[in-house]
PDB file of C-alpha atoms in Angstrom:
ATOM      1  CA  UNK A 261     -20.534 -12.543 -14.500  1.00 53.00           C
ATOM      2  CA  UNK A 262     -21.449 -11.213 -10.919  1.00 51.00           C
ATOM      3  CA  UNK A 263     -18.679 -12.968  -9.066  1.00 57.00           C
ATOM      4  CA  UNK A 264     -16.195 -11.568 -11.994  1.00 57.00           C
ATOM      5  CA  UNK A 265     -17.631  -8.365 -11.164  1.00 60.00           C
ATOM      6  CA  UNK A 266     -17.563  -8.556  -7.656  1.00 57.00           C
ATOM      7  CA  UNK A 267     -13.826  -9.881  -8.301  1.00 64.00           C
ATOM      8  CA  UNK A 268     -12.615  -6.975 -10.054  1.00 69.00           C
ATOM      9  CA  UNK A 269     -14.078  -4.412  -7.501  1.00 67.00           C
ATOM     10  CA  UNK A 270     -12.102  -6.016  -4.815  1.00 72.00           C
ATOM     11  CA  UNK A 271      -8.945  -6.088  -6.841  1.00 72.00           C
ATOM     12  CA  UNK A 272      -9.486  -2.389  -7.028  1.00 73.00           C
ATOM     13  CA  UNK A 273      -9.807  -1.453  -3.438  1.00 70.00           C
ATOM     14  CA  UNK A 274      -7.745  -3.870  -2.893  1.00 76.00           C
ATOM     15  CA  UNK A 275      -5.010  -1.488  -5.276  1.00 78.00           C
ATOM     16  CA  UNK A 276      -6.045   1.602  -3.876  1.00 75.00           C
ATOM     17  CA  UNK A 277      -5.526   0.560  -0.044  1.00 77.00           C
ATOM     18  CA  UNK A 278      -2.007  -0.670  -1.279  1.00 81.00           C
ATOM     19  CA  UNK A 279      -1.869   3.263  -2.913  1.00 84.00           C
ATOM     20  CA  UNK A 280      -2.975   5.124  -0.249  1.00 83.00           C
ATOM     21  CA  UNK A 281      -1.160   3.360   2.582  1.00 81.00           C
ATOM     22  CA  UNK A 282       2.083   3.020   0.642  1.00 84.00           C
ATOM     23  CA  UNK A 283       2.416   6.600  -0.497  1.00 86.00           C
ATOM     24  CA  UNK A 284       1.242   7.363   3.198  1.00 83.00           C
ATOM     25  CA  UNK A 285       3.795   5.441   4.497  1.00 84.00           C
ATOM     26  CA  UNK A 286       6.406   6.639   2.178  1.00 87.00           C
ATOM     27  CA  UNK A 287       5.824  10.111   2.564  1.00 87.00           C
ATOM     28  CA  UNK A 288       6.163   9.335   6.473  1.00 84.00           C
ATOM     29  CA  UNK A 289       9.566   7.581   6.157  1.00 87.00           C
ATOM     30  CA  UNK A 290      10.800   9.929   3.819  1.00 90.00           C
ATOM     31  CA  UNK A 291      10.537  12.609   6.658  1.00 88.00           C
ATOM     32  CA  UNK A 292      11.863  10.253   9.207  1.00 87.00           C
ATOM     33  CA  UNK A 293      14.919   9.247   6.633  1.00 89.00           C
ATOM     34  CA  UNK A 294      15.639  13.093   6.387  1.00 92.00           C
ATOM     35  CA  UNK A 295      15.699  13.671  10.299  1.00 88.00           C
ATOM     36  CA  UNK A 296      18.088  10.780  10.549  1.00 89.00           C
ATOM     37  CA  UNK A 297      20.585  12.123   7.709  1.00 92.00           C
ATOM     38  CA  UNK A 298      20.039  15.785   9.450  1.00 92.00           C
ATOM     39  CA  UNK A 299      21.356  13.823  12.310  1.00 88.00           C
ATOM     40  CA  UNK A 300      24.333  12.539  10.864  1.00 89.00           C
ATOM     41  CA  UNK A 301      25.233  15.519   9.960  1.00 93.00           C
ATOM     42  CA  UNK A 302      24.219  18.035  12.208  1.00 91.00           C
ATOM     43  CA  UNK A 303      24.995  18.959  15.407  1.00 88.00           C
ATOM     44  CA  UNK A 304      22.879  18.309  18.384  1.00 85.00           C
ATOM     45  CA  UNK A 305      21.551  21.671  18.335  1.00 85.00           C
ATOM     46  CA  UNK A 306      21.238  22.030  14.365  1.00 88.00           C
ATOM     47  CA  UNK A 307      19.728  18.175  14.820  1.00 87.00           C
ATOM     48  CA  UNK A 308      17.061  19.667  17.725  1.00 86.00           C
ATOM     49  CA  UNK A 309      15.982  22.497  15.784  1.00 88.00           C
ATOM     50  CA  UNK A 310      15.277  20.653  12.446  1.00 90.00           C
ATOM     51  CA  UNK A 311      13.362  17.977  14.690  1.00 88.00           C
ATOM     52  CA  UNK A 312      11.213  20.925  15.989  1.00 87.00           C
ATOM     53  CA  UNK A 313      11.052  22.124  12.712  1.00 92.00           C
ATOM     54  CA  UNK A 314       9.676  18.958  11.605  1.00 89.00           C
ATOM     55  CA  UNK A 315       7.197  18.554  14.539  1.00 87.00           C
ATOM     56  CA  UNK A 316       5.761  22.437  14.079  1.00 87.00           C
ATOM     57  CA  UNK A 317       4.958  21.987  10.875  1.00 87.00           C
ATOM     58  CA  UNK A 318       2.886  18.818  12.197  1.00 82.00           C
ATOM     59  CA  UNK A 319       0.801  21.334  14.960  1.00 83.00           C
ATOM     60  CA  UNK A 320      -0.376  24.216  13.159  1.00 82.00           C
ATOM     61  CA  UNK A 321      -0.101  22.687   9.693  1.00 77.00           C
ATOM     62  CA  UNK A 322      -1.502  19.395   9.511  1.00 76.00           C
ATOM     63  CA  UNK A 323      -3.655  19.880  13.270  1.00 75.00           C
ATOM     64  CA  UNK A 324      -5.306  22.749  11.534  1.00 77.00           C
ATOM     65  CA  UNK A 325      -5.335  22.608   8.372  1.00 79.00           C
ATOM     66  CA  UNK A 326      -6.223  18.901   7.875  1.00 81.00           C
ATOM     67  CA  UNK A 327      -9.797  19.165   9.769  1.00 81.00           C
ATOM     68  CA  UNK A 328     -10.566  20.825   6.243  1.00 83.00           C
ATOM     69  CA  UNK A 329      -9.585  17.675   4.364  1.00 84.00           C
ATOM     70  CA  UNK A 330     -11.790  15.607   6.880  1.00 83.00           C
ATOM     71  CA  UNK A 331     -14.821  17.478   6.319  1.00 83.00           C
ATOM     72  CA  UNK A 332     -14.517  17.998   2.717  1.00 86.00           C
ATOM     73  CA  UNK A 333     -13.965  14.021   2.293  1.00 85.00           C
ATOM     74  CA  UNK A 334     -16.958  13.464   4.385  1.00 83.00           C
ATOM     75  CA  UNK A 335     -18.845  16.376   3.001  1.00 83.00           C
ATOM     76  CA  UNK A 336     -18.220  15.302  -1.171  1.00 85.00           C
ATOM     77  CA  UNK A 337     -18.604  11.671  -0.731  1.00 83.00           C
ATOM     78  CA  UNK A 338     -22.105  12.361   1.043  1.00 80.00           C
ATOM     79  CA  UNK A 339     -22.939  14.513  -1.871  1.00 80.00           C
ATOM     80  CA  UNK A 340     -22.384  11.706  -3.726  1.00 74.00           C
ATOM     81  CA  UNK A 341     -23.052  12.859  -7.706  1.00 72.00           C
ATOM     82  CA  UNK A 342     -25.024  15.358  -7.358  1.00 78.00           C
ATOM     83  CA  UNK A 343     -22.937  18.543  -8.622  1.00 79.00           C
ATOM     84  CA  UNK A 344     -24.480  21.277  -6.922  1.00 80.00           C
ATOM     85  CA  UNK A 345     -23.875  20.336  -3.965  1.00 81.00           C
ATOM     86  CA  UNK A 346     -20.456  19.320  -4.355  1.00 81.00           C
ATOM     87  CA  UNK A 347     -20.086  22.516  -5.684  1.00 84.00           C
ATOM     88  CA  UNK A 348     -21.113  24.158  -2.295  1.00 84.00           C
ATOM     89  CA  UNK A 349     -19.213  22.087  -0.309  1.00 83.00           C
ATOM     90  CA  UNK A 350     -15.925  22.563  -2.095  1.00 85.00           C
ATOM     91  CA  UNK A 351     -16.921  26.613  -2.210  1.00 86.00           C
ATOM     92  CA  UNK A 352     -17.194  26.127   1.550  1.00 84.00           C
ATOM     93  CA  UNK A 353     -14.233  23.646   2.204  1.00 84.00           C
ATOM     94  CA  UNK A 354     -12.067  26.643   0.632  1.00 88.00           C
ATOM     95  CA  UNK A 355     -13.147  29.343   2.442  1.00 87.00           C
ATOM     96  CA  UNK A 356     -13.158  27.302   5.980  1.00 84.00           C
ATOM     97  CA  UNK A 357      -9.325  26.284   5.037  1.00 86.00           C
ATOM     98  CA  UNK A 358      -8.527  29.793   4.499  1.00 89.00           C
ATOM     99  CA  UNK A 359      -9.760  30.663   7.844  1.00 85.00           C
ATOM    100  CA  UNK A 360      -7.787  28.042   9.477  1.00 83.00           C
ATOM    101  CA  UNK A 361      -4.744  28.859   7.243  1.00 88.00           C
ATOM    102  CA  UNK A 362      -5.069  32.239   8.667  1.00 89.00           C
ATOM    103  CA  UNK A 363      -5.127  30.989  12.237  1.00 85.00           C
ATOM    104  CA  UNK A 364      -1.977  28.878  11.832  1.00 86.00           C
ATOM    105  CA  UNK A 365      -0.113  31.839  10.482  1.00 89.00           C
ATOM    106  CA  UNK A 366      -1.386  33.833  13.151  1.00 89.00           C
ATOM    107  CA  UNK A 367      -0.395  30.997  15.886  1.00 86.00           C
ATOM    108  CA  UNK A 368       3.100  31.306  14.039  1.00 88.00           C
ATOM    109  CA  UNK A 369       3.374  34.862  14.463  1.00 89.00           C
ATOM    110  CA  UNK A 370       2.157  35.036  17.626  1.00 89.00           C
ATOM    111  CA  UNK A 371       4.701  32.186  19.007  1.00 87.00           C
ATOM    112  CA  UNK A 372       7.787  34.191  17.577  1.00 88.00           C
ATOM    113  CA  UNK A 373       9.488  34.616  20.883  1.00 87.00           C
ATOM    114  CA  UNK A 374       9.588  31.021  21.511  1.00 86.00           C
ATOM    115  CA  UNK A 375      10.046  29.391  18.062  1.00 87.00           C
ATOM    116  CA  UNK A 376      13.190  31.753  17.727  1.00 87.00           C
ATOM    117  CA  UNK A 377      14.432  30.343  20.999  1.00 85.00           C
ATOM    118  CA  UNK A 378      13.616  27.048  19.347  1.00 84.00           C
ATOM    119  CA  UNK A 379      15.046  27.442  16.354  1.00 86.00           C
ATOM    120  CA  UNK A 380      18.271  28.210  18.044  1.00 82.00           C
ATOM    121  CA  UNK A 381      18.061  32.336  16.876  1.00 82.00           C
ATOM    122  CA  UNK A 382      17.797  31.105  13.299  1.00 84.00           C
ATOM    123  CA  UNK A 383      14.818  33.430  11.721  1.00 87.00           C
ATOM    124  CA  UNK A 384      14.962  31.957   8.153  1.00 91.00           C
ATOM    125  CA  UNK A 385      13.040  28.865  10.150  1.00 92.00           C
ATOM    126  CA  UNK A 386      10.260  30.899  11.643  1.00 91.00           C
ATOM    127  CA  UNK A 387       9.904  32.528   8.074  1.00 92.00           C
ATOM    128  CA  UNK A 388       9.862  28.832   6.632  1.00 92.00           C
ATOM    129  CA  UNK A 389       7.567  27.627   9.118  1.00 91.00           C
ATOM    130  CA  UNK A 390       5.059  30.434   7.881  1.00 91.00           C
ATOM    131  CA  UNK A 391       5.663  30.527   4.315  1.00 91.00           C
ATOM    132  CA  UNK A 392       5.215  26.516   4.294  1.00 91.00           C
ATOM    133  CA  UNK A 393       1.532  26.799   5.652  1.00 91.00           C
ATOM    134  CA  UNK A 394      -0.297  28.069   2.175  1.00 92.00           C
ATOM    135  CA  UNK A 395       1.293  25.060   0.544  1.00 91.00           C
ATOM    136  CA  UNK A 396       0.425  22.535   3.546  1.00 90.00           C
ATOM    137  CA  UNK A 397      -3.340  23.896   3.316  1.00 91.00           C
ATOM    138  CA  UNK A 398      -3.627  23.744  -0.754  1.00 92.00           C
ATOM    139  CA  UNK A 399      -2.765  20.057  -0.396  1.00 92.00           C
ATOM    140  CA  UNK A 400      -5.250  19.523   2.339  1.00 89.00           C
ATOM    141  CA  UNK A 401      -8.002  21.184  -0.221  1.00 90.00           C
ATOM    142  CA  UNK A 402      -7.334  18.984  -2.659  1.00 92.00           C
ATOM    143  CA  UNK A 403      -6.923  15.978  -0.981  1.00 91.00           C
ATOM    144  CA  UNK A 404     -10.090  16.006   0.090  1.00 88.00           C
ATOM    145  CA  UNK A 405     -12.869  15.860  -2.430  1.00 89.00           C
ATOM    146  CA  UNK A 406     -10.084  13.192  -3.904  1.00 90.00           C
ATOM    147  CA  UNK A 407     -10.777  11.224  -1.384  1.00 86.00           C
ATOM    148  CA  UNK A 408     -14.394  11.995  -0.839  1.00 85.00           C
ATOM    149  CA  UNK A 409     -15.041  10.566  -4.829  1.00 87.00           C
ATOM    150  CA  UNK A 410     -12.192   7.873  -4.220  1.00 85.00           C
ATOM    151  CA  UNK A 411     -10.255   9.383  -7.155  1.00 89.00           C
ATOM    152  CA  UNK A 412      -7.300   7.337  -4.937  1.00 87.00           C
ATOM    153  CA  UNK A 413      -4.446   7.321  -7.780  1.00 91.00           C
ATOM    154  CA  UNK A 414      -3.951  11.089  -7.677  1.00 92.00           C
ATOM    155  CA  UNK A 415      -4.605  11.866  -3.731  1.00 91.00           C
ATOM    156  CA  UNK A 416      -1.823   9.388  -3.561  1.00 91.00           C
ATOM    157  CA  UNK A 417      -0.078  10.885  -6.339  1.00 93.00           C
ATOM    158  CA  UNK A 418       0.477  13.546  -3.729  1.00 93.00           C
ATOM    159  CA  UNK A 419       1.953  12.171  -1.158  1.00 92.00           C
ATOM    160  CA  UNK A 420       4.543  10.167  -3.221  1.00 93.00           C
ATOM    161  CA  UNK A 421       5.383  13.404  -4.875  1.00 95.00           C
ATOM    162  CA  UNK A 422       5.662  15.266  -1.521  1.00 94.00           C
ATOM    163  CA  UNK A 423       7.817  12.044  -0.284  1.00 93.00           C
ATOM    164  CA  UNK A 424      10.213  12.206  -3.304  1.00 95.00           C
ATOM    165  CA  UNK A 425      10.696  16.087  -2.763  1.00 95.00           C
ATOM    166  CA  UNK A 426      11.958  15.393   0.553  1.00 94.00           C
ATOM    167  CA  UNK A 427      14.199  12.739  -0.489  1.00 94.00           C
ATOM    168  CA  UNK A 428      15.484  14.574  -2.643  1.00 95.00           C
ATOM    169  CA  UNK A 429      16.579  17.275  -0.244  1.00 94.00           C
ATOM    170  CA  UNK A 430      17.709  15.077   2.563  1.00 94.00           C
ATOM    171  CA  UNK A 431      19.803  13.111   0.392  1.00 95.00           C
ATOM    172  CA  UNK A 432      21.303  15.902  -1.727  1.00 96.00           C
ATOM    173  CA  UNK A 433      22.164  17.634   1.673  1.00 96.00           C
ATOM    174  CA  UNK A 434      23.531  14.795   3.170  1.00 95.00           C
ATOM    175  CA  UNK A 435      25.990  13.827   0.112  1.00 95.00           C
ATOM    176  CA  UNK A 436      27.023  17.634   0.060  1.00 95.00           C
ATOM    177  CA  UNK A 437      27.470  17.717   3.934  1.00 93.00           C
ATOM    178  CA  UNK A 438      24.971  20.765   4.749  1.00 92.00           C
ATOM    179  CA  UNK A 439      25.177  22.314   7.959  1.00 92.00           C
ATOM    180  CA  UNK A 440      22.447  25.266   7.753  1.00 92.00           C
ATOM    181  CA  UNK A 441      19.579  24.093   9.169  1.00 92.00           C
ATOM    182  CA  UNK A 442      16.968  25.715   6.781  1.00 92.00           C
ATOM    183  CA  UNK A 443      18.479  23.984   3.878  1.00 94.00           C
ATOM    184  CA  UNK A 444      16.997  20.688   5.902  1.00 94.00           C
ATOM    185  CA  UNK A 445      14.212  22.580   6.492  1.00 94.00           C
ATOM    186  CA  UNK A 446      13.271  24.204   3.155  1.00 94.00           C
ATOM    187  CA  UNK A 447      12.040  20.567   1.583  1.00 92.00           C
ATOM    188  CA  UNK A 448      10.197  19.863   4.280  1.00 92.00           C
ATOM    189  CA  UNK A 449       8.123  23.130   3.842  1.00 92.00           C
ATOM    190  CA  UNK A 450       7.946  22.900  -0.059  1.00 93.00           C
ATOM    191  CA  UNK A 451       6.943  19.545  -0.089  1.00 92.00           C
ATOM    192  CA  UNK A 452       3.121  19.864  -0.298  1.00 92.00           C
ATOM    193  CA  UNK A 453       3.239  22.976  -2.868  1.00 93.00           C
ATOM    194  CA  UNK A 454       5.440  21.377  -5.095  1.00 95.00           C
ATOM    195  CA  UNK A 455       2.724  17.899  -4.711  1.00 94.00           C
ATOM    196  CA  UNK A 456      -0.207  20.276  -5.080  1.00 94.00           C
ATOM    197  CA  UNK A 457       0.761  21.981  -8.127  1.00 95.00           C
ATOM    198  CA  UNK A 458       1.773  18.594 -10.199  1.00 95.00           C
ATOM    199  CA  UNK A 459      -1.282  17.059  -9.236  1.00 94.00           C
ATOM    200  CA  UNK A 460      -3.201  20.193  -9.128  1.00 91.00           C
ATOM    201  CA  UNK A 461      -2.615  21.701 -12.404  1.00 90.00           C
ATOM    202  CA  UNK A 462      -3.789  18.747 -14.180  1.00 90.00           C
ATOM    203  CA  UNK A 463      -7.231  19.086 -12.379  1.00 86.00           C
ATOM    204  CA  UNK A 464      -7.985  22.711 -12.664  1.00 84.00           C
ATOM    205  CA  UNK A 465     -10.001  22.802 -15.729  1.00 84.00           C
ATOM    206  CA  UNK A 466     -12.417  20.116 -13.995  1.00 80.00           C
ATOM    207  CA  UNK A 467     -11.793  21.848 -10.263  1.00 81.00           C
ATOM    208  CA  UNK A 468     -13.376  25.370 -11.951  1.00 82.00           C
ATOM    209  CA  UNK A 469     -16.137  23.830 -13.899  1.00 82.00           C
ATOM    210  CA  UNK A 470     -17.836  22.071 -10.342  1.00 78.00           C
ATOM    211  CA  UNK A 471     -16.789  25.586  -8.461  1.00 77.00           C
ATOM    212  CA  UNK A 472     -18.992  27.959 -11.089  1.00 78.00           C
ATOM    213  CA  UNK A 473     -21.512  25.319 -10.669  1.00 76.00           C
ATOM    214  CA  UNK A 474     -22.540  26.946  -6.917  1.00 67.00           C
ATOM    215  CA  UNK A 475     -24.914  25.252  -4.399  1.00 64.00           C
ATOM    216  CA  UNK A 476     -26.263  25.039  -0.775  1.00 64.00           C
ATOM    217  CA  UNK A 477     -23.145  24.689   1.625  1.00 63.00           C
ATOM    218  CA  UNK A 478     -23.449  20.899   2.926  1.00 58.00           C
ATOM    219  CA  UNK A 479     -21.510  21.109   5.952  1.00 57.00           C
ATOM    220  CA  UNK A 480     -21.431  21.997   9.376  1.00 63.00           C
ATOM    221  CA  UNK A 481     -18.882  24.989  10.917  1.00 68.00           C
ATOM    222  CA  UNK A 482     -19.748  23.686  14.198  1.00 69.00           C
ATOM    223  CA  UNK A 483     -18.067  20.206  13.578  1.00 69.00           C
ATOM    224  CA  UNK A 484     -15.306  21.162  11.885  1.00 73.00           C
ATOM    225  CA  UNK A 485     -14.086  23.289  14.660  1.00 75.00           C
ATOM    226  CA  UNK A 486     -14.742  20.376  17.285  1.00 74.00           C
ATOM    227  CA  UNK A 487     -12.198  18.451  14.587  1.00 75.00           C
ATOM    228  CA  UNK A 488      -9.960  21.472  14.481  1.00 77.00           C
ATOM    229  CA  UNK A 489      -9.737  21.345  18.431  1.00 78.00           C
ATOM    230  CA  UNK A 490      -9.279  17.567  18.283  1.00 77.00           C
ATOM    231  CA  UNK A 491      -7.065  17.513  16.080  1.00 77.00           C
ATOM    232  CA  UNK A 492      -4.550  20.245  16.679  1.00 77.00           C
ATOM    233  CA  UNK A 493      -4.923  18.642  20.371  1.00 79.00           C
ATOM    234  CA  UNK A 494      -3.670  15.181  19.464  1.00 78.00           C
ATOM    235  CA  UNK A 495      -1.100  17.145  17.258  1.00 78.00           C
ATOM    236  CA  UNK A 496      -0.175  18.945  20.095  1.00 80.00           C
ATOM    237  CA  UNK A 497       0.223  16.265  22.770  1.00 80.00           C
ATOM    238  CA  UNK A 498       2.465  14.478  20.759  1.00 78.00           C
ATOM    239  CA  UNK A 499       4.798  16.928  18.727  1.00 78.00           C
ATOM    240  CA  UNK A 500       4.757  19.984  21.325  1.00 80.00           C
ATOM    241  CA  UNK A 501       6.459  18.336  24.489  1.00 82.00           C
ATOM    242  CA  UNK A 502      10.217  17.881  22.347  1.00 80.00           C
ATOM    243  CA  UNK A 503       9.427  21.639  20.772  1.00 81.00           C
ATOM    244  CA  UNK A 504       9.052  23.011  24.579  1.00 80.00           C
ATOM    245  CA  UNK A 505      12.191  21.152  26.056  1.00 79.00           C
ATOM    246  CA  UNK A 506      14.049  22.542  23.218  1.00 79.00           C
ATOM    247  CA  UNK A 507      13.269  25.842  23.914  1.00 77.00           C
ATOM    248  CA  UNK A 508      14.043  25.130  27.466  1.00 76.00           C
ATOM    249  CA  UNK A 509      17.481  23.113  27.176  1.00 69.00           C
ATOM    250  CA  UNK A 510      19.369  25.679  24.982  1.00 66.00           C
ATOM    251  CA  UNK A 511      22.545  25.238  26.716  1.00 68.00           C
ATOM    252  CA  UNK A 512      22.511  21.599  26.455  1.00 73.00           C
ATOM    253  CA  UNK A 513      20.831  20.674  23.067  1.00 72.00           C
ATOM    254  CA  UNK A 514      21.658  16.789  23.217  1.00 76.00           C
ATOM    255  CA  UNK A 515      18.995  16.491  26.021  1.00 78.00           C
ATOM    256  CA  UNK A 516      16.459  18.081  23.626  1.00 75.00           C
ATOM    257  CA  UNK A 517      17.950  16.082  20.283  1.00 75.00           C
ATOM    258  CA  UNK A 518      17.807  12.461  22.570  1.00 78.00           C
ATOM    259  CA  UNK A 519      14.406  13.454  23.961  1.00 76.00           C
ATOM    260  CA  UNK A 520      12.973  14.609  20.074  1.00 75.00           C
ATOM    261  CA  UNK A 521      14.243  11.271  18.560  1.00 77.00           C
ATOM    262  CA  UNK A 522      12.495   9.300  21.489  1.00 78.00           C
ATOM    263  CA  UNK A 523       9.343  10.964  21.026  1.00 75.00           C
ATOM    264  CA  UNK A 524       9.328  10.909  17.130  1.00 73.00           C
ATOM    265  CA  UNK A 525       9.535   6.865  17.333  1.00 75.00           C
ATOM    266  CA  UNK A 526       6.972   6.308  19.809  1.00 74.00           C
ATOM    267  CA  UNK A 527       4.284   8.185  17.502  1.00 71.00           C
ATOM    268  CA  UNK A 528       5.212   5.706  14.222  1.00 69.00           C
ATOM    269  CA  UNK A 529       2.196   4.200  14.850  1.00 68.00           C
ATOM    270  CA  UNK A 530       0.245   7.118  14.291  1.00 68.00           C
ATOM    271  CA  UNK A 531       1.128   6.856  11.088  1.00 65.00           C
ATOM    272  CA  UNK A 532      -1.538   4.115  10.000  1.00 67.00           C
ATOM    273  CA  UNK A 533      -4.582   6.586  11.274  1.00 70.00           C
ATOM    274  CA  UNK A 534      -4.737   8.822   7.667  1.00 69.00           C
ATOM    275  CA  UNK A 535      -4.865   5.705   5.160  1.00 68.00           C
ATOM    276  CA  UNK A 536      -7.756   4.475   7.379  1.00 68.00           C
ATOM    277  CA  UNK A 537      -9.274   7.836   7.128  1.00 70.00           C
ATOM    278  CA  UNK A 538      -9.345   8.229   3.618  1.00 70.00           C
ATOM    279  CA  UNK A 539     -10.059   4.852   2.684  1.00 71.00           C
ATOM    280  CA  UNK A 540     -12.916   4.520   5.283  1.00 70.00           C
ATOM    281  CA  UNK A 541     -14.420   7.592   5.856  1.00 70.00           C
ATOM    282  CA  UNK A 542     -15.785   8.126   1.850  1.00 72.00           C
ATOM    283  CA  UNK A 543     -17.744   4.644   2.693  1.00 69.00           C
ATOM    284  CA  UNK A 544     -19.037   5.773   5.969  1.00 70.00           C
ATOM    285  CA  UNK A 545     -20.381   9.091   4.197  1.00 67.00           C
ATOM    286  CA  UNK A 546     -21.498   7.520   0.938  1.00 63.00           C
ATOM    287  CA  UNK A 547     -23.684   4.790   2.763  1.00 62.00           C
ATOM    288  CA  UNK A 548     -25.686   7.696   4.576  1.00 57.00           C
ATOM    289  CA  UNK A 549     -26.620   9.443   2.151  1.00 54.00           C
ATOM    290  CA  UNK A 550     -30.456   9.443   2.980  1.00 50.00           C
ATOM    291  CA  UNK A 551     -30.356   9.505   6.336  1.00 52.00           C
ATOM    292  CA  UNK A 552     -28.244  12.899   6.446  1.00 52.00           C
ATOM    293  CA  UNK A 553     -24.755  13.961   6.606  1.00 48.00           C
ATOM    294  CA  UNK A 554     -23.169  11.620   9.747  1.00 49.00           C
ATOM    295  CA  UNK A 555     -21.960  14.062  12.474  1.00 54.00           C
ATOM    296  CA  UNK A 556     -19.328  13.514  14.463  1.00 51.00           C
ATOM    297  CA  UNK A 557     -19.676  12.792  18.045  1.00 56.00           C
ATOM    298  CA  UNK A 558     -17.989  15.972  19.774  1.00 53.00           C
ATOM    299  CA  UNK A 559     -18.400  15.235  23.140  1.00 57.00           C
ATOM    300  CA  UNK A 560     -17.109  11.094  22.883  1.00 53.00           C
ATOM    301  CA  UNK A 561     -13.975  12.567  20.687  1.00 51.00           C
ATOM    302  CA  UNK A 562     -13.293  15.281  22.797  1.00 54.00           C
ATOM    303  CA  UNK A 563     -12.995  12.535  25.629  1.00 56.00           C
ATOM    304  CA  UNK A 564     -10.834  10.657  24.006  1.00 52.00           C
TER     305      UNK A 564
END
């Protein structure tokens, strides 16, 4: 009876590995496949600004915005069942994404001059860009106290709806021949809202019941902006290099477009780091439950 037991709980991680890292994977190719068929079909300029576009939304979206996701995961699987302090940790998980949410916009607005040069004079980007960020951190939110309770079927419910989304638009535009940029674009920025409010919805009943709950705040500000820096660094070392030579190389755009594609297939194998992350960090947490929340190591990250 134990080793059928045992048996059946690795089946199951064994299923939600295949989940997470699949619709992790998917989501990741389904952006790549879109670049590709905006390169096909594009111009070297149109191709250069989509590929910035696509890294952008990388920086101040995901290297803000997703620091909130680590820390909730970490913060609501060390919580463990105990609802009150879920409660307070969500309460605070929303609030701290909002305040990064309000930096990225504010990064956005700030970098107008540049992204415009970027973008090739095309302001419907820079709007997209902006616009796109609410979405990007709602799906962060919820992604994380998924993880952190290893409900895995619907965090990776959201990626494979945020992957489909972009297929969608990257094949429909490539069929129909699209040459506007922000039509390539606007999937990539609707992606996440469209995969937060399917999965979402479902959950809100649940989501408001844990919220009215309250509780003591189980996480540390501290740490999550050492992951914010972190994170928007490693963002930044990898997607802002093909962003600046674009703004540099306006008058010859294939220089920028060869350079982008180069640098957007040497960081594929960034692409494993997430599924790890979700599937390992909930463990890490859950396991330490009496001896504290784990903290991260600032100074040995910041290092690396």
């Amino acid at each position: 009876m134990v080793t059928s037991s045992l048996g059946s709980k690795r089946l199951r991680n064994w299923v939600s590995a295949v989940e997470v890292s699949g619709s992790q994977f998917a989501f990741a190719g389904t952006g790549y496949l879109t670049l590709v068929l905006a390169g096909r079909t594009l111009d070297a300029a149109g191709f250069a600004a989509i590929t910035s576009f696509y890294l952008l939304l990388n920086v101040v979206g995901r290297g803000l915005c997703a620091a909130s996701e680590l820390e909730l995961t970490r913060s609501v699987a060390h919580a463990g069942h105990e609802r009150a302090r879920v409660s307070g940790v969500c309460r605070a998980g929303i609030k701290h994404t909002a305040a990064m949410l309000a930096l990225a916009i504010a990064i956005v607005l700030a970098s107008s001059p540049l992204l415009d040069r970027v973008f090739g004079g095309d302001s419907v980007l820079v709007a997209l860009l902006a616009l796109s960020l609410p979405g990007m951190a709602a799906s962060h939110v919820l992604r994380g106290p998924l993880a952190g309770t290893r409900r895995y079927h619907p965090y990776a419910a959201t990626f494979a709806i945020e992957a489909a989304v972009i297929l969608l638009f990257g094949v429909t535009l490539a069929v129909l021949g699209t040459t506007d940029v922000w039509w390539w674009a606007l999937g990539l920025a609707i992606g996440p809202l469209v995969a937060t409010v399917v999965v979402g919805v479902p959950l809100r009943h649940a989501a408001r019941r844990v919220l009215s709950i309250g509780g003591p705040p189980d996480s540390r500000v501290g740490e999550l902006a050492a992951a914010v820096v972190i994170l928007a660094g490693t963002q930044a070392v990898w997607n802002l290099p093909p962003v600046l030579l674009t703004a540099r190389t306006t008058d010859t755009p294939a220089i920028a477009a060869g350079f982008a594609a180069a640098a957007l297939i040497l960081r594929i194998p960034m692409l494993l780091f997430p599924a790890v992350q979700a599937l390992a960090l909930p463990v890490i947490a859950g396991r330490s439950r009496s001896r504290g929340l784990p903290q991260v190591r600032v100074g040995l990250l910041a290092g690396l």
